[in-house]
Coordinates of C-alpha atoms in Angstrom, one line a residue:
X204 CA -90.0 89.6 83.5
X205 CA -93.4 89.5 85.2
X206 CA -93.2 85.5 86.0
X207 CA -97.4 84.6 85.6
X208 CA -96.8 86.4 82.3
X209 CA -95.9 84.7 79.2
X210 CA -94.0 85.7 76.4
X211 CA -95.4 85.3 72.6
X212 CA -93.6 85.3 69.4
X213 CA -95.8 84.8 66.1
X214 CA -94.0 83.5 62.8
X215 CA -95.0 84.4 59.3
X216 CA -95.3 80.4 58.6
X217 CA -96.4 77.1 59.9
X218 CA -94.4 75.4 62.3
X219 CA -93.6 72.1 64.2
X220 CA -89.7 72.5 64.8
X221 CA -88.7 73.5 67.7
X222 CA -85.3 72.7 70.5
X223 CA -83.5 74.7 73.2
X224 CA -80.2 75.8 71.8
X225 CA -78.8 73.3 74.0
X226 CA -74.3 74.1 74.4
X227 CA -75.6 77.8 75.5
X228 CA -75.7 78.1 79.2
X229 CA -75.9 81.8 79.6
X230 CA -79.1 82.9 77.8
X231 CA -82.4 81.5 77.3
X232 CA -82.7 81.0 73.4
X233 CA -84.5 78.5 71.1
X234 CA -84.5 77.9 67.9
X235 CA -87.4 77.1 65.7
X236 CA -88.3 75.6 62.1
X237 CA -91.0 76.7 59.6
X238 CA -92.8 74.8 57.3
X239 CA -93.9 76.5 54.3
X240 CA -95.5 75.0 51.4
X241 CA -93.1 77.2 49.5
X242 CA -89.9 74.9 49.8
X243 CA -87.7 78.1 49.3
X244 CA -89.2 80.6 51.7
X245 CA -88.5 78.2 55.1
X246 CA -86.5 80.0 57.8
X247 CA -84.9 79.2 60.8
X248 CA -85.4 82.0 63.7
X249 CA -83.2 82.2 66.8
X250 CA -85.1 83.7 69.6
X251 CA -83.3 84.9 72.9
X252 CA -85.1 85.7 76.2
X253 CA -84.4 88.9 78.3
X254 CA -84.9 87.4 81.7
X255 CA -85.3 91.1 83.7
X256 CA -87.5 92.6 80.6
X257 CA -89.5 89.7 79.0
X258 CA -88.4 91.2 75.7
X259 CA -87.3 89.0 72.9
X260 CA -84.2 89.2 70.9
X261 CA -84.9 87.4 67.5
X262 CA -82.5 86.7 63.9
X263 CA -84.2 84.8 61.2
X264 CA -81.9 82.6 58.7
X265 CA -82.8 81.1 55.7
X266 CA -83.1 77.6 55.2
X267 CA -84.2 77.5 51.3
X268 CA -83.2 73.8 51.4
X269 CA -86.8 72.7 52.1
X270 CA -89.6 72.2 54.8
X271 CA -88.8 71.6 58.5
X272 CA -89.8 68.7 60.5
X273 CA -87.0 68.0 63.4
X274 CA -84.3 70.4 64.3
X275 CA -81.8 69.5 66.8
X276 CA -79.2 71.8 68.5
X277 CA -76.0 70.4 69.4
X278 CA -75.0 69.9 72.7
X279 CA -71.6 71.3 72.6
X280 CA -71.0 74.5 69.9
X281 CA -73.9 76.7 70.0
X282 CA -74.0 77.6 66.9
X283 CA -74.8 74.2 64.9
X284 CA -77.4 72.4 64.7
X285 CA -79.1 69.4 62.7
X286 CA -82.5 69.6 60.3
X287 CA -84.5 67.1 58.3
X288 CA -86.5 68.7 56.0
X289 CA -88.7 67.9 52.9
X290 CA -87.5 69.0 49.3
X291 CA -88.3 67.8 45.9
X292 CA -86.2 65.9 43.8
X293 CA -85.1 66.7 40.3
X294 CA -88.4 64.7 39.2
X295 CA -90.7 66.7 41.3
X296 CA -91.6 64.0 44.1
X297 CA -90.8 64.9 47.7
X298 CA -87.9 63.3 49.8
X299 CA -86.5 63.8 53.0
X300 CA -83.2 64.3 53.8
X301 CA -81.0 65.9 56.6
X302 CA -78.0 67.8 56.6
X303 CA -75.7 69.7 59.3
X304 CA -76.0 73.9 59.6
X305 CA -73.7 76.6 60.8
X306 CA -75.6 79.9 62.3
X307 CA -73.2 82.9 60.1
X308 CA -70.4 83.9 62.7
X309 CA -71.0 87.9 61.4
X310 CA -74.2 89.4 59.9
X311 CA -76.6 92.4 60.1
X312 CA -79.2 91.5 63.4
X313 CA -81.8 92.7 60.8
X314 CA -81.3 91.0 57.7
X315 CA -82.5 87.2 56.7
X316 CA -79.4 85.6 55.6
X317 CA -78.9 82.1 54.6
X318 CA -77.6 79.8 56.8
X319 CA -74.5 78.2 56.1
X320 CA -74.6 74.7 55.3
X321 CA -71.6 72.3 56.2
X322 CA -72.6 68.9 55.2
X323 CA -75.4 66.6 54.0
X324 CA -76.3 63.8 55.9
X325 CA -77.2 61.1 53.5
X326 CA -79.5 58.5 54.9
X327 CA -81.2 57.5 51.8
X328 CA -79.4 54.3 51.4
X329 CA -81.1 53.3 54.5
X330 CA -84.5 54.0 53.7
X331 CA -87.1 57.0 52.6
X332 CA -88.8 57.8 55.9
X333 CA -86.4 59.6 57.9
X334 CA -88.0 61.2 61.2
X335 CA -85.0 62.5 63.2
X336 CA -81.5 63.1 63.4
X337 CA -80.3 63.3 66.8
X338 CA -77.2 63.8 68.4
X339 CA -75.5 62.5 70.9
X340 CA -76.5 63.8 74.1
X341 CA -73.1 65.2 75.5
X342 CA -71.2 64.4 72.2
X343 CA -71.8 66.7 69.1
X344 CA -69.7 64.7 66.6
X345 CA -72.1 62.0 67.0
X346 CA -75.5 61.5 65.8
X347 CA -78.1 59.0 65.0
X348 CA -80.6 59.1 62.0
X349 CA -84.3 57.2 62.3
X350 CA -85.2 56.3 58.7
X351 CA -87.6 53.4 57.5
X352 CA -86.6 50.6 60.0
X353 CA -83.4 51.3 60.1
X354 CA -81.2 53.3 63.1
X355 CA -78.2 54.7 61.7
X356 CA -75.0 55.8 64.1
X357 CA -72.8 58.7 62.4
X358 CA -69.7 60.3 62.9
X359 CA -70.3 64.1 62.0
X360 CA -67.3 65.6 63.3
X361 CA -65.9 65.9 59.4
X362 CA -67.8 64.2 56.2
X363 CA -70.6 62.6 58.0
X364 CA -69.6 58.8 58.1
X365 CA -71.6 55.5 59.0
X366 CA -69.9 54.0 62.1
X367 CA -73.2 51.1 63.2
X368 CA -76.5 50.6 61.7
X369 CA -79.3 48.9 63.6
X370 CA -82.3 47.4 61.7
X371 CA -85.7 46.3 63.1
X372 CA -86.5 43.1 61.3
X373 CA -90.2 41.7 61.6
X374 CA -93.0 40.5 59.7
X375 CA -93.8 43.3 57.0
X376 CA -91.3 45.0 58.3
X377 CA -92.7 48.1 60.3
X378 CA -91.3 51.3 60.2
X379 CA -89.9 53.7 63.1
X380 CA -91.9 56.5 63.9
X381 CA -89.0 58.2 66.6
X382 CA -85.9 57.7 68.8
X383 CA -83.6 59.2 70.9
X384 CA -80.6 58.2 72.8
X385 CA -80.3 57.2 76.3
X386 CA -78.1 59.4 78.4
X387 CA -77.1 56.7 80.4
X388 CA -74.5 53.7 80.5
X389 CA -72.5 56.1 78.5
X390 CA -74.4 56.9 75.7
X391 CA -73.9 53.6 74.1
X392 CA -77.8 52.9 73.9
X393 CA -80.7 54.5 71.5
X394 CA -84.1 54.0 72.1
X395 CA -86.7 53.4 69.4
X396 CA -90.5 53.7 68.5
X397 CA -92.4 51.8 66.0
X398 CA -96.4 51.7 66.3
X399 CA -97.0 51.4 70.2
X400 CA -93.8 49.2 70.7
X401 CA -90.5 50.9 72.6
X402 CA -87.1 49.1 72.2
X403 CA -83.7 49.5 73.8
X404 CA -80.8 48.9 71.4
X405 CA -77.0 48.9 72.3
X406 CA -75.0 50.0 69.5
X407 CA -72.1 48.0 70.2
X408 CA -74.3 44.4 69.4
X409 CA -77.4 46.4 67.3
X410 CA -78.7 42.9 66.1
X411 CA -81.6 42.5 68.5
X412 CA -82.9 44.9 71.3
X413 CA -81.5 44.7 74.7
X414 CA -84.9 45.6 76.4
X415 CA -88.6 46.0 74.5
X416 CA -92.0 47.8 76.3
X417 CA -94.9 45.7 73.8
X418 CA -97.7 47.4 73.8
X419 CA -97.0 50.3 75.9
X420 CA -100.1 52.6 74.7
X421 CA -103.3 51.8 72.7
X422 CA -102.2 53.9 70.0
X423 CA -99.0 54.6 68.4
X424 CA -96.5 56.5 70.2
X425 CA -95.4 60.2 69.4
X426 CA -92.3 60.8 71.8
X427 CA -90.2 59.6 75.0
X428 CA -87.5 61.1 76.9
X429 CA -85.3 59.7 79.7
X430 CA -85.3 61.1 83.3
X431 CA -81.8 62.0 83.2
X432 CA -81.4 61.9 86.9
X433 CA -82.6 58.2 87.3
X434 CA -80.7 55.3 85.2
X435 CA -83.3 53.1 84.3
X436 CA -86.8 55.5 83.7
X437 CA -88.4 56.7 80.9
X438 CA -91.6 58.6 80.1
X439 CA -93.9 58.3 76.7
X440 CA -96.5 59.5 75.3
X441 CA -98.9 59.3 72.8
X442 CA -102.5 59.2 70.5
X443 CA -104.4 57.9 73.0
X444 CA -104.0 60.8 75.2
X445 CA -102.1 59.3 78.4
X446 CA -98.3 60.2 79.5
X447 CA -96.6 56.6 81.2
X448 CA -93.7 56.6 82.9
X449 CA -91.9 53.1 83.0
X450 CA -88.8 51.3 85.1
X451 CA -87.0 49.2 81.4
X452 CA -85.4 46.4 84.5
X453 CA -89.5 46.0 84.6
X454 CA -91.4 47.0 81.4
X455 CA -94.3 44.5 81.7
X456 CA -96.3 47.6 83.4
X457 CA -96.0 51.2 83.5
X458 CA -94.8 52.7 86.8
X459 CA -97.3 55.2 86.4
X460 CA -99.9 56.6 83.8
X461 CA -102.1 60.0 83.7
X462 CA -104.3 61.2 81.1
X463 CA -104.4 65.1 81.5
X464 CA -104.8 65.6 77.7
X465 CA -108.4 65.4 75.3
X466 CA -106.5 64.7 72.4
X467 CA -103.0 62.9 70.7
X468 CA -99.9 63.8 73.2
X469 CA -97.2 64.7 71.1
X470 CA -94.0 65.6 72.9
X471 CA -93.0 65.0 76.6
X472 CA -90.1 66.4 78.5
X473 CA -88.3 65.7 82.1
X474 CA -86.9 68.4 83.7
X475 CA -83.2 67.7 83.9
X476 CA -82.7 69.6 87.2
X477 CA -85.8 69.2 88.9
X478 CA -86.9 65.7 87.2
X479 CA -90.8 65.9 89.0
X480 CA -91.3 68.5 86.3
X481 CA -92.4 67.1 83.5
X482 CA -94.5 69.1 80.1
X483 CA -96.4 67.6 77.5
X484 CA -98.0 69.1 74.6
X485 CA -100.9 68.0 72.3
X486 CA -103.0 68.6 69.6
X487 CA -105.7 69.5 72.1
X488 CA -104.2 73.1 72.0
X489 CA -102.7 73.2 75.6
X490 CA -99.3 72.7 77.4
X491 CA -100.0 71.0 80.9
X492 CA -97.2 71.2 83.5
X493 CA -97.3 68.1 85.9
X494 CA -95.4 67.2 89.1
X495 CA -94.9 63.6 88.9
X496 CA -92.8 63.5 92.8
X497 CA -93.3 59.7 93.1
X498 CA -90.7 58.3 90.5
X499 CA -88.3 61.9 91.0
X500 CA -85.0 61.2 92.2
X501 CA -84.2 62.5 95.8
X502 CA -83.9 66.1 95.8
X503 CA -80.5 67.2 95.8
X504 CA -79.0 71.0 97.0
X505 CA -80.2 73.8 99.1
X506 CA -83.3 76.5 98.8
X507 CA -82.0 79.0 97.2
X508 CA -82.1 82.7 98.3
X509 CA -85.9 83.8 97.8
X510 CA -87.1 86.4 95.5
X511 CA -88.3 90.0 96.4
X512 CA -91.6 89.6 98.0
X513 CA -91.3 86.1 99.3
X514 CA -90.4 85.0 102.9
X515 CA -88.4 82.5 104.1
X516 CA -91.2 81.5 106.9
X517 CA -93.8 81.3 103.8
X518 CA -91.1 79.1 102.1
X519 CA -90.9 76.7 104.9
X520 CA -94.6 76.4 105.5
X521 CA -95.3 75.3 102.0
X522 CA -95.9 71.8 101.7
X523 CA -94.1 69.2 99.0
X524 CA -95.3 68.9 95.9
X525 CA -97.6 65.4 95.3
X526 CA -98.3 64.3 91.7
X527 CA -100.7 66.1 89.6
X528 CA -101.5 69.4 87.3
X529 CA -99.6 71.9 88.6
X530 CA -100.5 74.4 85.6
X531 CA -102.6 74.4 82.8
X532 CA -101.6 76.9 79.6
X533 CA -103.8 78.0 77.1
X534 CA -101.9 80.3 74.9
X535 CA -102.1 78.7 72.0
X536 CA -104.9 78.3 69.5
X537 CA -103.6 75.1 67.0
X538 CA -102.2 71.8 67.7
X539 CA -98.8 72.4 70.0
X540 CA -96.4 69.6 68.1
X541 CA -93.0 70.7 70.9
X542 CA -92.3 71.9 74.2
X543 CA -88.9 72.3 75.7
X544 CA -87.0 73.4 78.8
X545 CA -84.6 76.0 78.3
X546 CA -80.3 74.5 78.8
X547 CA -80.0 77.7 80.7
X548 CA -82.9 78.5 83.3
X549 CA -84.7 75.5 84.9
X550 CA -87.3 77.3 85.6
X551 CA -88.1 78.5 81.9
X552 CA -89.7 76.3 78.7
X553 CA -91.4 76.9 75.5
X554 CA -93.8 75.3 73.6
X555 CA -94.8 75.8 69.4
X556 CA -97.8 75.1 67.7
X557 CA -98.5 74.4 64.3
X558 CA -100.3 78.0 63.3
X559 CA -96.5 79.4 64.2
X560 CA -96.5 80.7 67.8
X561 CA -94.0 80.2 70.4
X562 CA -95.2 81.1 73.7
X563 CA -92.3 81.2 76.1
X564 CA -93.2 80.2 80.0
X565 CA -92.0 80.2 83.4
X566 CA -93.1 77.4 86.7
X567 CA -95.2 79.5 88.3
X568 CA -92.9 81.0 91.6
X569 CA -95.0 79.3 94.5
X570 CA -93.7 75.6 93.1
X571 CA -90.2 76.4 92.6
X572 CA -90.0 77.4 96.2
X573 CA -92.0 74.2 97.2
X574 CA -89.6 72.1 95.1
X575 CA -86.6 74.2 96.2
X576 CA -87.4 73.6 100.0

């Protein structure tokens, strides 16, 4: 694979959905979820990258159940997954709802098959407004639904079952827009957004937050990850166009904020191996690859061997990496709603945008090696 070149696959529909198939360690795949106004016709398409080639290996699954706005791969069987989706009810008025998929073990490479559905995840007597269903980050019979103002913790390793339910309670009692777990102390702690507000929530006391961020943008907040490599820092991002990365023992000010983007910041995502890497995506059309070095974790490991037309002298003479752009990509033509590093190459990450193209990426060589030294 020609590593400036990028890889792009066009899908027949709209799309937003989009995660690393996250328990498969071997191959660079992703899977991706359409949105088509035609409840019925909404797929699922599991797209593998040929490292040596840059070819892509792609099967396509029907997901008939409705449209798809959050899919999430489990961390530890490769072939399950989580989706909320929109559908109509038996009166004709649209709903959300969730439920827990099964990729079919055997099946023709070339035919669209339906996907087989193992359970429903009910979360309506928590609310109407689900967002997400996410699972725990090392656990897959554990998973947390985002509906209304409401976080709801489930055991999914059977019948999904309600095990803790946190609830935001306020005057006129705003809704959450995201969340997502916190890899650390455990996994016992879940992180949600509401508006431009970020609180920390332990689900063994869910009654009141254990940390809040007021205010953290001007505008509401679209995502947040964790740098999984340093306990206590998270990034956001969000409408009004910056990225902020924050210390929770200390959220009165953001350890550091950048606006790279023109428009609303929709995802952001920490490399997991090499956390100064750090992708956001927006509705400004591009995907903007950013060292952030200064709240990294120490690097850890040695340079690896170098590839075929790189020296070891021209290795050592390259200087670390400071904060800033590292790479700009303008691939796509609508507004890119995901990006997200590969679970099998560090070095690999794709990104989705709305008009149904995945473009699949690599860090460009010269900062690997920098990084790497």
């Amino acid at each position: 694979m020609d590593k400036g070149a990028p890889v792009i696959y066009g899908l027949e529909f709209q799309a937003r959905a989009l995660t690393a198939q996250t328990a498969e360690l071997d191959a660079v795949r992703f899977l991706i979820g359409t949105q088509s106004l035609k409840l019925s016709s909404n797929q699922v398409h599991l797209v593998e990258l040929n490292e040596e080639t840059g070819n892509l290996k792609t099967q396509i699954f029907q997901h008939s159940a409705g449209e798809i706005w959050s899919i999430q791969a489990s961390p530890s069987e490769p072939d399950k997954f989580i989706t909320c989706y929109n559908t109509l009810t038996d009166d004709g008025l649209c709903q959300m709802k969730g439920a827990l998929w099964k990729i079919p073990s055997s099946h023709d490479c070339n035919d669209i098959v339906p996907l087989e559905k193992l359970a429903d995840i009910d979360t309506t007597a928590h609310g109407i407004d689900l967002k997400t269903i996410t699972y725990n980050p090392t656990d897959g019979a554990k998973a947390v639904s985002v509906v209304d103002n409401n976080f709801v913790l489930w055991d999914i390793n059977f019948k999904p079952q309600v095990v803790t339910v946190g609830t935001l309670s306020s005057k006129g009692q705003p809704k959450f827009t995201n969340g997502k777990w916190n890899p650390h102390n455990s996994c016992n702690q879940f992180t949600t957004l509401n508006e431009n507000h970020v609180r920390g929530w332990d689900f063994r006391d869910p009654k009141e937050p254990v940390w809040i961020i007021s205010s953290a943008h001007s505008q509401i907040i679209r995502d947040l990850d964790f740098n999984p490599n340093r306990q206590y820092y998270l990034s956001t991002c969000g409408d009004d166009g910056y990225m902020k990365f924050w210390d929770i023992r200390n959220p009165t000010e953001p350890v550091l904020s950048r606006m790279e983007h023109s428009h609303w910041v929709w995802s952001i995502r920490i490399n997991r191996f090499h956390d100064q890497l750090v992708l956001t995506s927006s509705s400004d059309s591009r995907v903007i690859l950013c060292s952030i070095a200064s709240v990294a974790a120490e690097p850890i490991g040695n340079v690896s061997a170098p590839e075929e037309g790189v020296s070891m002298e021209e290795i050592c003479t390259k200087e670390k990496l400071e904060d800033g752009v590292l790479s700009k990509y303008e691939e796509h033509e609508d507004s890119v709603y995901a990006v997200e590093w590969s679970s099998a190459d560090p070095w690999t990450f794709a990104s989705l945008s709305y008009d149904g193209r995945l473009v699949i990426n690599r860090v460009p060589r010269k900062y690997k090696y920098q990084i790497l030294l």
